[in-house]
Amino acid sequence: MCMVIFAPIFAICAFATCGGYYGQVQVKVDCADRRDSNHSINIDFSYPFRLEEVHFKAPRCESKRDEVLFLDGDFSSAARFFLTVGVFAFLYSLLATVVYVFYQNKYLRNNRGPLVDFLVTLVFSFMWLVSSCCWAKALSDIKSATNPTEILLLISACRAPENRCAVTQEPHWSRLNSSVVFGFVNVVLWVGNIWFIFKETGWYKTGQRYPTRTASGKRSSEMRQRLYSESSFDLPEESEGPQLIRQNSFNQARGGGDQKAHRQGSFKQPQLSLSLPQTYLGKPDHFNREKSAALQGPMIFVNEM
């Protein structure tokens, strides 16, 4: 959304301040012999900054013939590259605005729109960075090539100490300086917009679908496993119920059990299965009565006939 609002505006500001620029340097030459005094020289240059094609005529104080001089440098490639990136970024921003507003459903269908938008945003971010750096370096060279001090050194009449030369007008660089600033603002804007478009792609949604387990989640799972293990360990205690019932029934048969133990035994009796007295067939002399009476309840012995 930030690209929809600010990207077209800053793109226009970037290429509008660079393209259509016009600069002028005005120099006055005053010869010592007064034959051609107060001679003004106007040096004009503009976009695309092919300074090697800019020429001007300077007087020669020794003779009546004028000399033709040229500036040094060709910076058209950097300037045109910066302007081209700005124009295409402006057009793509307008297209993205139309798609976001009127074709939102088609944009999100099959996740193709966000992926294409993400890749194009990456390309424009890189192109803005490269073009802004190249244009900043080219602007620095343009300022050096059009420096009035360097221009005065090109004029042979100004190299003579008896003649006087002065600069009456210098170019204004505020417009070109602002173009460099707008270029780097576009870099920040497009790079920051990568995150917002990445959230619309399927890559971001896939990463959020399976979140990683945090330390608190691991501690809670360990606590649940511990509670489960403790509860499963306590279950075998219920199996001791039949043994307790056998002891209560044995004490009741002998008449030595008290009322409290009998109540507890009868309270647990409906919940657990009762054990019947065991019957043994065999000779009584082969059976150890003392050990069996201590371990089990009442027993019935049947002798063979």
PDB file of C-alpha atoms in Angstrom:
ATOM      1  CA  MET A   1       0.000   0.000   0.000  1.00  0.00           C
ATOM      2  CA  CYS A   2       2.855   2.399   0.661  1.00  0.00           C
ATOM      3  CA  MET A   3       4.140   1.805  -2.873  1.00  0.00           C
ATOM      4  CA  VAL A   4       0.708   2.659  -4.284  1.00  0.00           C
ATOM      5  CA  ILE A   5       0.717   6.039  -2.560  1.00  0.00           C
ATOM      6  CA  PHE A   6       4.335   7.228  -2.558  1.00  0.00           C
ATOM      7  CA  ALA A   7       6.133   5.332  -5.344  1.00  0.00           C
ATOM      8  CA  PRO A   8       4.551   7.204  -8.288  1.00  0.00           C
ATOM      9  CA  ILE A   9       5.112  10.553  -6.575  1.00  0.00           C
ATOM     10  CA  PHE A  10       8.795  10.015  -5.816  1.00  0.00           C
ATOM     11  CA  ALA A  11       9.407   8.449  -9.225  1.00  0.00           C
ATOM     12  CA  ILE A  12       8.027  11.573 -10.914  1.00  0.00           C
ATOM     13  CA  CYS A  13      10.157  13.778  -8.683  1.00  0.00           C
ATOM     14  CA  ALA A  14      13.280  11.745  -9.522  1.00  0.00           C
ATOM     15  CA  PHE A  15      13.121  11.837 -13.317  1.00  0.00           C
ATOM     16  CA  ALA A  16      11.524  15.287 -13.516  1.00  0.00           C
ATOM     17  CA  THR A  17      14.372  16.939 -11.625  1.00  0.00           C
ATOM     18  CA  CYS A  18      16.975  15.149 -13.746  1.00  0.00           C
ATOM     19  CA  GLY A  19      15.479  15.472 -17.223  1.00  0.00           C
ATOM     20  CA  GLY A  20      15.066  18.913 -18.731  1.00  0.00           C
ATOM     21  CA  TYR A  21      17.847  20.463 -16.692  1.00  0.00           C
ATOM     22  CA  TYR A  22      19.529  23.540 -18.138  1.00  0.00           C
ATOM     23  CA  GLY A  23      22.709  25.131 -16.754  1.00  0.00           C
ATOM     24  CA  GLN A  24      24.793  28.084 -17.761  1.00  0.00           C
ATOM     25  CA  VAL A  25      28.244  29.402 -16.934  1.00  0.00           C
ATOM     26  CA  GLN A  26      29.094  32.993 -17.838  1.00  0.00           C
ATOM     27  CA  VAL A  27      32.692  34.236 -17.948  1.00  0.00           C
ATOM     28  CA  LYS A  28      34.018  37.757 -18.658  1.00  0.00           C
ATOM     29  CA  VAL A  29      37.456  38.262 -20.233  1.00  0.00           C
ATOM     30  CA  ASP A  30      39.205  41.645 -20.013  1.00  0.00           C
ATOM     31  CA  CYS A  31      42.343  41.939 -22.135  1.00  0.00           C
ATOM     32  CA  ALA A  32      45.198  44.156 -21.031  1.00  0.00           C
ATOM     33  CA  ASP A  33      45.613  45.999 -24.355  1.00  0.00           C
ATOM     34  CA  ARG A  34      41.955  47.125 -24.235  1.00  0.00           C
ATOM     35  CA  ARG A  35      41.313  46.086 -27.794  1.00  0.00           C
ATOM     36  CA  ASP A  36      38.690  43.514 -26.826  1.00  0.00           C
ATOM     37  CA  SER A  37      37.786  44.272 -23.228  1.00  0.00           C
ATOM     38  CA  ASN A  38      34.755  43.105 -21.262  1.00  0.00           C
ATOM     39  CA  HIS A  39      34.099  40.189 -23.536  1.00  0.00           C
ATOM     40  CA  SER A  40      31.378  37.887 -22.112  1.00  0.00           C
ATOM     41  CA  ILE A  41      31.345  34.156 -22.799  1.00  0.00           C
ATOM     42  CA  ASN A  42      28.206  32.046 -22.223  1.00  0.00           C
ATOM     43  CA  ILE A  43      28.611  28.302 -21.807  1.00  0.00           C
ATOM     44  CA  ASP A  44      25.323  26.364 -21.872  1.00  0.00           C
ATOM     45  CA  PHE A  45      24.841  22.687 -21.110  1.00  0.00           C
ATOM     46  CA  SER A  46      21.780  20.543 -20.422  1.00  0.00           C
ATOM     47  CA  TYR A  47      20.453  16.992 -20.248  1.00  0.00           C
ATOM     48  CA  PRO A  48      21.772  14.400 -21.301  1.00  0.00           C
ATOM     49  CA  PHE A  49      25.068  16.103 -20.294  1.00  0.00           C
ATOM     50  CA  ARG A  50      27.259  15.335 -23.278  1.00  0.00           C
ATOM     51  CA  LEU A  51      29.763  17.966 -22.275  1.00  0.00           C
ATOM     52  CA  GLU A  52      32.270  16.958 -24.931  1.00  0.00           C
ATOM     53  CA  GLU A  53      29.853  18.376 -27.503  1.00  0.00           C
ATOM     54  CA  VAL A  54      29.485  21.689 -25.680  1.00  0.00           C
ATOM     55  CA  HIS A  55      31.738  24.313 -27.267  1.00  0.00           C
ATOM     56  CA  PHE A  56      32.235  28.052 -26.890  1.00  0.00           C
ATOM     57  CA  LYS A  57      34.387  30.798 -28.400  1.00  0.00           C
ATOM     58  CA  ALA A  58      36.956  32.663 -26.325  1.00  0.00           C
ATOM     59  CA  PRO A  59      38.894  35.729 -27.451  1.00  0.00           C
ATOM     60  CA  ARG A  60      42.632  35.824 -27.888  1.00  0.00           C
ATOM     61  CA  CYS A  61      44.084  39.005 -26.607  1.00  0.00           C
ATOM     62  CA  GLU A  62      47.181  38.693 -28.853  1.00  0.00           C
ATOM     63  CA  SER A  63      45.161  38.415 -32.059  1.00  0.00           C
ATOM     64  CA  LYS A  64      41.728  39.189 -33.363  1.00  0.00           C
ATOM     65  CA  ARG A  65      40.868  35.528 -33.996  1.00  0.00           C
ATOM     66  CA  ASP A  66      38.775  33.630 -31.437  1.00  0.00           C
ATOM     67  CA  GLU A  67      39.530  30.146 -30.259  1.00  0.00           C
ATOM     68  CA  VAL A  68      36.941  27.352 -30.024  1.00  0.00           C
ATOM     69  CA  LEU A  69      37.024  25.305 -26.817  1.00  0.00           C
ATOM     70  CA  PHE A  70      35.133  22.201 -25.712  1.00  0.00           C
ATOM     71  CA  LEU A  71      34.208  20.895 -22.279  1.00  0.00           C
ATOM     72  CA  ASP A  72      35.379  17.482 -21.158  1.00  0.00           C
ATOM     73  CA  GLY A  73      33.242  14.404 -20.379  1.00  0.00           C
ATOM     74  CA  ASP A  74      30.195  12.454 -21.563  1.00  0.00           C
ATOM     75  CA  PHE A  75      27.738  11.610 -18.783  1.00  0.00           C
ATOM     76  CA  SER A  76      24.702  10.811 -20.897  1.00  0.00           C
ATOM     77  CA  SER A  77      24.685   7.079 -20.071  1.00  0.00           C
ATOM     78  CA  ALA A  78      24.299   7.559 -16.312  1.00  0.00           C
ATOM     79  CA  ALA A  79      21.712  10.312 -16.723  1.00  0.00           C
ATOM     80  CA  ARG A  80      19.593   8.344 -19.203  1.00  0.00           C
ATOM     81  CA  PHE A  81      19.816   5.194 -17.160  1.00  0.00           C
ATOM     82  CA  PHE A  82      18.559   7.045 -14.081  1.00  0.00           C
ATOM     83  CA  LEU A  83      15.753   8.671 -16.072  1.00  0.00           C
ATOM     84  CA  THR A  84      14.696   5.365 -17.666  1.00  0.00           C
ATOM     85  CA  VAL A  85      14.459   3.593 -14.313  1.00  0.00           C
ATOM     86  CA  GLY A  86      12.334   6.444 -12.961  1.00  0.00           C
ATOM     87  CA  VAL A  87       9.919   6.356 -15.902  1.00  0.00           C
ATOM     88  CA  PHE A  88       9.441   2.582 -15.831  1.00  0.00           C
ATOM     89  CA  ALA A  89       9.045   2.597 -12.054  1.00  0.00           C
ATOM     90  CA  PHE A  90       6.341   5.234 -12.401  1.00  0.00           C
ATOM     91  CA  LEU A  91       4.481   3.200 -15.034  1.00  0.00           C
ATOM     92  CA  TYR A  92       4.685  -0.003 -12.997  1.00  0.00           C
ATOM     93  CA  SER A  93       3.434   1.821  -9.900  1.00  0.00           C
ATOM     94  CA  LEU A  94       0.382   3.029 -11.808  1.00  0.00           C
ATOM     95  CA  LEU A  95      -0.262  -0.490 -13.115  1.00  0.00           C
ATOM     96  CA  ALA A  96       0.081  -1.939  -9.614  1.00  0.00           C
ATOM     97  CA  THR A  97      -2.355   0.675  -8.298  1.00  0.00           C
ATOM     98  CA  VAL A  98      -4.981  -0.337 -10.856  1.00  0.00           C
ATOM     99  CA  VAL A  99      -4.514  -4.039 -10.058  1.00  0.00           C
ATOM    100  CA  TYR A 100      -4.703  -3.512  -6.281  1.00  0.00           C
ATOM    101  CA  VAL A 101      -7.882  -1.467  -6.506  1.00  0.00           C
ATOM    102  CA  PHE A 102      -9.908  -3.129  -9.277  1.00  0.00           C
ATOM    103  CA  TYR A 103      -8.454  -6.637  -9.663  1.00  0.00           C
ATOM    104  CA  GLN A 104      -7.718  -7.721  -6.118  1.00  0.00           C
ATOM    105  CA  ASN A 105      -9.338 -11.165  -6.509  1.00  0.00           C
ATOM    106  CA  LYS A 106      -7.414 -11.967  -9.693  1.00  0.00           C
ATOM    107  CA  TYR A 107      -4.250 -10.671  -8.079  1.00  0.00           C
ATOM    108  CA  LEU A 108      -4.524 -13.175  -5.208  1.00  0.00           C
ATOM    109  CA  ARG A 109      -5.724 -16.098  -7.348  1.00  0.00           C
ATOM    110  CA  ASN A 110      -3.281 -19.037  -7.413  1.00  0.00           C
ATOM    111  CA  ASN A 111      -0.720 -16.824  -5.671  1.00  0.00           C
ATOM    112  CA  ARG A 112       0.753 -15.775  -9.041  1.00  0.00           C
ATOM    113  CA  GLY A 113       0.127 -12.069  -8.660  1.00  0.00           C
ATOM    114  CA  PRO A 114       2.058 -11.657  -5.368  1.00  0.00           C
ATOM    115  CA  LEU A 115       4.973 -13.756  -6.666  1.00  0.00           C
ATOM    116  CA  VAL A 116       5.301 -11.702  -9.854  1.00  0.00           C
ATOM    117  CA  ASP A 117       4.947  -8.490  -7.868  1.00  0.00           C
ATOM    118  CA  PHE A 118       7.613  -9.662  -5.434  1.00  0.00           C
ATOM    119  CA  LEU A 119      10.129 -10.439  -8.195  1.00  0.00           C
ATOM    120  CA  VAL A 120       9.477  -7.159 -10.012  1.00  0.00           C
ATOM    121  CA  THR A 121       9.896  -5.229  -6.767  1.00  0.00           C
ATOM    122  CA  LEU A 122      13.260  -6.914  -6.205  1.00  0.00           C
ATOM    123  CA  VAL A 123      14.392  -5.927  -9.704  1.00  0.00           C
ATOM    124  CA  PHE A 124      13.303  -2.301  -9.325  1.00  0.00           C
ATOM    125  CA  SER A 125      14.944  -2.048  -5.907  1.00  0.00           C
ATOM    126  CA  PHE A 126      18.247  -3.182  -7.389  1.00  0.00           C
ATOM    127  CA  MET A 127      17.877  -0.919 -10.428  1.00  0.00           C
ATOM    128  CA  TRP A 128      17.110   2.116  -8.260  1.00  0.00           C
ATOM    129  CA  LEU A 129      20.195   1.434  -6.161  1.00  0.00           C
ATOM    130  CA  VAL A 130      22.518   1.061  -9.147  1.00  0.00           C
ATOM    131  CA  SER A 131      21.118   4.010 -11.096  1.00  0.00           C
ATOM    132  CA  SER A 132      21.167   6.319  -8.082  1.00  0.00           C
ATOM    133  CA  CYS A 133      24.801   5.498  -7.320  1.00  0.00           C
ATOM    134  CA  CYS A 134      25.834   5.962 -10.956  1.00  0.00           C
ATOM    135  CA  TRP A 135      23.960   9.237 -11.242  1.00  0.00           C
ATOM    136  CA  ALA A 136      25.468  10.570  -8.009  1.00  0.00           C
ATOM    137  CA  LYS A 137      28.976   9.833  -9.323  1.00  0.00           C
ATOM    138  CA  ALA A 138      28.148  11.366 -12.718  1.00  0.00           C
ATOM    139  CA  LEU A 139      26.777  14.513 -11.092  1.00  0.00           C
ATOM    140  CA  SER A 140      29.996  14.921  -9.144  1.00  0.00           C
ATOM    141  CA  ASP A 141      31.983  14.691 -12.392  1.00  0.00           C
ATOM    142  CA  ILE A 142      29.649  17.166 -14.107  1.00  0.00           C
ATOM    143  CA  LYS A 143      30.245  19.687 -11.345  1.00  0.00           C
ATOM    144  CA  SER A 144      33.994  19.257 -11.756  1.00  0.00           C
ATOM    145  CA  ALA A 145      33.831  19.605 -15.542  1.00  0.00           C
ATOM    146  CA  THR A 146      31.708  22.765 -15.390  1.00  0.00           C
ATOM    147  CA  ASN A 147      33.592  24.327 -12.516  1.00  0.00           C
ATOM    148  CA  PRO A 148      34.299  28.001 -13.455  1.00  0.00           C
ATOM    149  CA  THR A 149      37.874  27.673 -12.270  1.00  0.00           C
ATOM    150  CA  GLU A 150      38.486  24.776 -14.677  1.00  0.00           C
ATOM    151  CA  ILE A 151      36.855  26.686 -17.521  1.00  0.00           C
ATOM    152  CA  LEU A 152      39.083  29.681 -16.953  1.00  0.00           C
ATOM    153  CA  LEU A 153      42.127  27.425 -17.209  1.00  0.00           C
ATOM    154  CA  LEU A 154      40.959  26.325 -20.685  1.00  0.00           C
ATOM    155  CA  ILE A 155      40.982  29.889 -22.013  1.00  0.00           C
ATOM    156  CA  SER A 156      44.459  30.898 -23.148  1.00  0.00           C
ATOM    157  CA  ALA A 157      43.802  34.591 -22.508  1.00  0.00           C
ATOM    158  CA  CYS A 158      43.011  33.876 -18.883  1.00  0.00           C
ATOM    159  CA  ARG A 159      46.293  32.021 -18.400  1.00  0.00           C
ATOM    160  CA  ALA A 160      48.210  35.210 -19.085  1.00  0.00           C
ATOM    161  CA  PRO A 161      48.828  37.166 -15.861  1.00  0.00           C
ATOM    162  CA  GLU A 162      48.256  40.592 -17.471  1.00  0.00           C
ATOM    163  CA  ASN A 163      44.670  39.774 -18.484  1.00  0.00           C
ATOM    164  CA  ARG A 164      41.753  39.680 -16.105  1.00  0.00           C
ATOM    165  CA  CYS A 165      39.026  37.031 -16.158  1.00  0.00           C
ATOM    166  CA  ALA A 166      36.021  36.710 -13.881  1.00  0.00           C
ATOM    167  CA  VAL A 167      32.983  34.472 -13.494  1.00  0.00           C
ATOM    168  CA  THR A 168      29.709  36.366 -13.612  1.00  0.00           C
ATOM    169  CA  GLN A 169      27.260  33.438 -13.422  1.00  0.00           C
ATOM    170  CA  GLU A 170      27.514  29.891 -12.089  1.00  0.00           C
ATOM    171  CA  PRO A 171      25.124  26.961 -12.640  1.00  0.00           C
ATOM    172  CA  HIS A 172      22.564  26.080  -9.990  1.00  0.00           C
ATOM    173  CA  TRP A 173      22.867  22.531  -8.716  1.00  0.00           C
ATOM    174  CA  SER A 174      19.911  22.365  -6.343  1.00  0.00           C
ATOM    175  CA  ARG A 175      17.683  20.647  -8.897  1.00  0.00           C
ATOM    176  CA  LEU A 176      20.206  17.943  -9.745  1.00  0.00           C
ATOM    177  CA  ASN A 177      21.056  17.464  -6.062  1.00  0.00           C
ATOM    178  CA  SER A 178      17.400  16.899  -5.317  1.00  0.00           C
ATOM    179  CA  SER A 179      17.229  14.285  -8.101  1.00  0.00           C
ATOM    180  CA  VAL A 180      19.959  12.279  -6.364  1.00  0.00           C
ATOM    181  CA  VAL A 181      18.085  12.566  -3.066  1.00  0.00           C
ATOM    182  CA  PHE A 182      14.852  11.381  -4.680  1.00  0.00           C
ATOM    183  CA  GLY A 183      16.729   8.475  -6.228  1.00  0.00           C
ATOM    184  CA  PHE A 184      17.898   7.161  -2.862  1.00  0.00           C
ATOM    185  CA  VAL A 185      14.446   7.806  -1.373  1.00  0.00           C
ATOM    186  CA  ASN A 186      13.053   5.503  -4.052  1.00  0.00           C
ATOM    187  CA  VAL A 187      15.648   2.905  -3.084  1.00  0.00           C
ATOM    188  CA  VAL A 188      14.467   2.964   0.538  1.00  0.00           C
ATOM    189  CA  LEU A 189      10.817   2.936  -0.540  1.00  0.00           C
ATOM    190  CA  TRP A 190      11.110  -0.056  -2.877  1.00  0.00           C
ATOM    191  CA  VAL A 191      13.349  -2.061  -0.555  1.00  0.00           C
ATOM    192  CA  GLY A 192      10.936  -1.501   2.333  1.00  0.00           C
ATOM    193  CA  ASN A 193       8.031  -2.540   0.128  1.00  0.00           C
ATOM    194  CA  ILE A 194       9.625  -5.986  -0.381  1.00  0.00           C
ATOM    195  CA  TRP A 195       8.498  -7.080   3.098  1.00  0.00           C
ATOM    196  CA  PHE A 196       4.869  -6.073   2.568  1.00  0.00           C
ATOM    197  CA  ILE A 197       4.675  -7.920  -0.754  1.00  0.00           C
ATOM    198  CA  PHE A 198       6.467 -10.945   0.724  1.00  0.00           C
ATOM    199  CA  LYS A 199       3.668 -11.274   3.283  1.00  0.00           C
ATOM    200  CA  GLU A 200       1.196 -11.744   0.419  1.00  0.00           C
ATOM    201  CA  THR A 201       3.137 -14.600  -1.134  1.00  0.00           C
ATOM    202  CA  GLY A 202       2.738 -18.268  -0.299  1.00  0.00           C
ATOM    203  CA  TRP A 203       6.263 -18.452   1.102  1.00  0.00           C
ATOM    204  CA  TYR A 204       5.305 -16.359   4.116  1.00  0.00           C
ATOM    205  CA  LYS A 205       2.093 -18.342   4.679  1.00  0.00           C
ATOM    206  CA  THR A 206       3.961 -21.649   4.435  1.00  0.00           C
ATOM    207  CA  GLY A 207       6.398 -20.509   7.095  1.00  0.00           C
ATOM    208  CA  GLN A 208       3.555 -19.554   9.422  1.00  0.00           C
ATOM    209  CA  ARG A 209       1.655 -22.819   8.926  1.00  0.00           C
ATOM    210  CA  TYR A 210       4.066 -24.943  10.945  1.00  0.00           C
ATOM    211  CA  PRO A 211       5.322 -22.846  13.848  1.00  0.00           C
ATOM    212  CA  THR A 212       8.274 -24.038  15.850  1.00  0.00           C
ATOM    213  CA  ARG A 213       7.812 -25.324  19.386  1.00  0.00           C
ATOM    214  CA  THR A 214       8.814 -22.857  22.035  1.00  0.00           C
ATOM    215  CA  ALA A 215      10.396 -23.599  25.404  1.00  0.00           C
ATOM    216  CA  SER A 216       7.062 -23.198  27.225  1.00  0.00           C
ATOM    217  CA  GLY A 217       5.428 -25.675  24.845  1.00  0.00           C
ATOM    218  CA  LYS A 218       8.166 -28.207  25.512  1.00  0.00           C
ATOM    219  CA  ARG A 219       7.790 -27.773  29.275  1.00  0.00           C
ATOM    220  CA  SER A 220       4.016 -28.261  29.063  1.00  0.00           C
ATOM    221  CA  SER A 221       4.424 -31.442  27.003  1.00  0.00           C
ATOM    222  CA  GLU A 222       6.952 -32.806  29.490  1.00  0.00           C
ATOM    223  CA  MET A 223       4.551 -32.038  32.348  1.00  0.00           C
ATOM    224  CA  ARG A 224       1.714 -33.884  30.592  1.00  0.00           C
ATOM    225  CA  GLN A 225       3.912 -36.913  30.024  1.00  0.00           C
ATOM    226  CA  ARG A 226       4.951 -36.906  33.676  1.00  0.00           C
ATOM    227  CA  LEU A 227       1.366 -36.741  34.910  1.00  0.00           C
ATOM    228  CA  TYR A 228       0.379 -39.529  32.532  1.00  0.00           C
ATOM    229  CA  SER A 229       3.191 -41.749  33.764  1.00  0.00           C
ATOM    230  CA  GLU A 230       2.260 -41.134  37.423  1.00  0.00           C
ATOM    231  CA  SER A 231      -1.410 -41.933  36.799  1.00  0.00           C
ATOM    232  CA  SER A 232      -0.533 -45.141  34.968  1.00  0.00           C
ATOM    233  CA  PHE A 233       1.781 -46.128  37.843  1.00  0.00           C
ATOM    234  CA  ASP A 234      -1.022 -45.760  40.403  1.00  0.00           C
ATOM    235  CA  LEU A 235      -3.408 -48.086  38.552  1.00  0.00           C
ATOM    236  CA  PRO A 236      -2.014 -51.447  39.809  1.00  0.00           C
ATOM    237  CA  GLU A 237      -2.960 -50.506  43.372  1.00  0.00           C
ATOM    238  CA  GLU A 238      -6.567 -51.440  42.546  1.00  0.00           C
ATOM    239  CA  SER A 239      -5.482 -55.008  41.896  1.00  0.00           C
ATOM    240  CA  GLU A 240      -4.712 -55.380  45.601  1.00  0.00           C
ATOM    241  CA  GLY A 241      -8.415 -55.227  46.329  1.00  0.00           C
ATOM    242  CA  PRO A 242      -9.091 -58.999  45.974  1.00  0.00           C
ATOM    243  CA  GLN A 243      -6.225 -59.761  48.350  1.00  0.00           C
ATOM    244  CA  LEU A 244      -7.652 -57.351  50.922  1.00  0.00           C
ATOM    245  CA  ILE A 245     -11.078 -58.931  50.554  1.00  0.00           C
ATOM    246  CA  ARG A 246      -9.603 -62.360  51.104  1.00  0.00           C
ATOM    247  CA  GLN A 247      -7.929 -61.180  54.286  1.00  0.00           C
ATOM    248  CA  ASN A 248     -11.162 -59.558  55.536  1.00  0.00           C
ATOM    249  CA  SER A 249     -13.200 -62.643  54.765  1.00  0.00           C
ATOM    250  CA  PHE A 250     -10.628 -64.828  56.533  1.00  0.00           C
ATOM    251  CA  ASN A 251     -10.662 -62.579  59.588  1.00  0.00           C
ATOM    252  CA  GLN A 252     -14.443 -62.630  59.622  1.00  0.00           C
ATOM    253  CA  ALA A 253     -14.509 -66.459  59.522  1.00  0.00           C
ATOM    254  CA  ARG A 254     -12.112 -66.679  62.452  1.00  0.00           C
ATOM    255  CA  GLY A 255     -13.991 -64.050  64.367  1.00  0.00           C
ATOM    256  CA  GLY A 256     -10.912 -61.919  64.905  1.00  0.00           C
ATOM    257  CA  GLY A 257     -11.718 -59.015  62.541  1.00  0.00           C
ATOM    258  CA  ASP A 258     -12.925 -55.738  63.961  1.00  0.00           C
ATOM    259  CA  GLN A 259     -15.898 -53.704  62.746  1.00  0.00           C
ATOM    260  CA  LYS A 260     -13.843 -51.022  60.962  1.00  0.00           C
ATOM    261  CA  ALA A 261     -11.904 -53.444  58.772  1.00  0.00           C
ATOM    262  CA  HIS A 262     -15.125 -55.298  57.988  1.00  0.00           C
ATOM    263  CA  ARG A 263     -16.798 -52.069  56.861  1.00  0.00           C
ATOM    264  CA  GLN A 264     -13.895 -51.157  54.630  1.00  0.00           C
ATOM    265  CA  GLY A 265     -13.862 -54.614  53.106  1.00  0.00           C
ATOM    266  CA  SER A 266     -17.622 -54.607  52.508  1.00  0.00           C
ATOM    267  CA  PHE A 267     -17.367 -51.087  51.003  1.00  0.00           C
ATOM    268  CA  LYS A 268     -14.870 -52.216  48.386  1.00  0.00           C
ATOM    269  CA  GLN A 269     -16.580 -55.564  47.805  1.00  0.00           C
ATOM    270  CA  PRO A 270     -19.236 -54.392  45.285  1.00  0.00           C
ATOM    271  CA  GLN A 271     -16.580 -52.807  43.088  1.00  0.00           C
ATOM    272  CA  LEU A 272     -14.281 -55.822  42.835  1.00  0.00           C
ATOM    273  CA  SER A 273     -14.787 -59.509  42.115  1.00  0.00           C
ATOM    274  CA  LEU A 274     -15.118 -61.937  45.033  1.00  0.00           C
ATOM    275  CA  SER A 275     -12.857 -64.896  45.368  1.00  0.00           C
ATOM    276  CA  LEU A 276     -14.398 -68.215  46.359  1.00  0.00           C
ATOM    277  CA  PRO A 277     -12.699 -70.535  48.803  1.00  0.00           C
ATOM    278  CA  GLN A 278     -10.349 -72.820  47.072  1.00  0.00           C
ATOM    279  CA  THR A 279     -10.996 -76.558  47.077  1.00  0.00           C
ATOM    280  CA  TYR A 280      -8.227 -79.067  47.009  1.00  0.00           C
ATOM    281  CA  LEU A 281      -8.560 -82.754  46.253  1.00  0.00           C
ATOM    282  CA  GLY A 282      -5.957 -84.882  47.757  1.00  0.00           C
ATOM    283  CA  LYS A 283      -4.603 -86.384  50.890  1.00  0.00           C
ATOM    284  CA  PRO A 284      -4.452 -84.070  53.862  1.00  0.00           C
ATOM    285  CA  ASP A 285      -1.069 -85.374  54.969  1.00  0.00           C
ATOM    286  CA  HIS A 286       0.652 -83.955  51.816  1.00  0.00           C
ATOM    287  CA  PHE A 287      -0.635 -80.446  52.346  1.00  0.00           C
ATOM    288  CA  ASN A 288       1.056 -77.905  54.584  1.00  0.00           C
ATOM    289  CA  ARG A 289      -1.798 -76.563  56.661  1.00  0.00           C
ATOM    290  CA  GLU A 290       0.178 -73.985  58.543  1.00  0.00           C
ATOM    291  CA  LYS A 291       1.493 -72.167  55.461  1.00  0.00           C
ATOM    292  CA  SER A 292      -1.804 -72.282  53.579  1.00  0.00           C
ATOM    293  CA  ALA A 293      -3.755 -70.955  56.567  1.00  0.00           C
ATOM    294  CA  ALA A 294      -1.428 -67.957  56.781  1.00  0.00           C
ATOM    295  CA  LEU A 295      -1.661 -67.092  53.082  1.00  0.00           C
ATOM    296  CA  GLN A 296      -5.251 -67.923  52.074  1.00  0.00           C
ATOM    297  CA  GLY A 297      -8.803 -67.876  53.440  1.00  0.00           C
ATOM    298  CA  PRO A 298     -10.927 -70.766  54.658  1.00  0.00           C
ATOM    299  CA  MET A 299     -10.323 -74.004  52.818  1.00  0.00           C
ATOM    300  CA  ILE A 300     -12.342 -77.169  52.298  1.00  0.00           C
ATOM    301  CA  PHE A 301     -10.612 -80.503  52.216  1.00  0.00           C
ATOM    302  CA  VAL A 302     -12.123 -83.564  50.582  1.00  0.00           C
ATOM    303  CA  ASN A 303     -10.634 -86.937  51.359  1.00  0.00           C
ATOM    304  CA  GLU A 304     -10.602 -89.671  48.835  1.00  0.00           C
ATOM    305  CA  MET A 305     -12.894 -92.532  49.582  1.00  0.00           C
TER     306      MET A 305
END
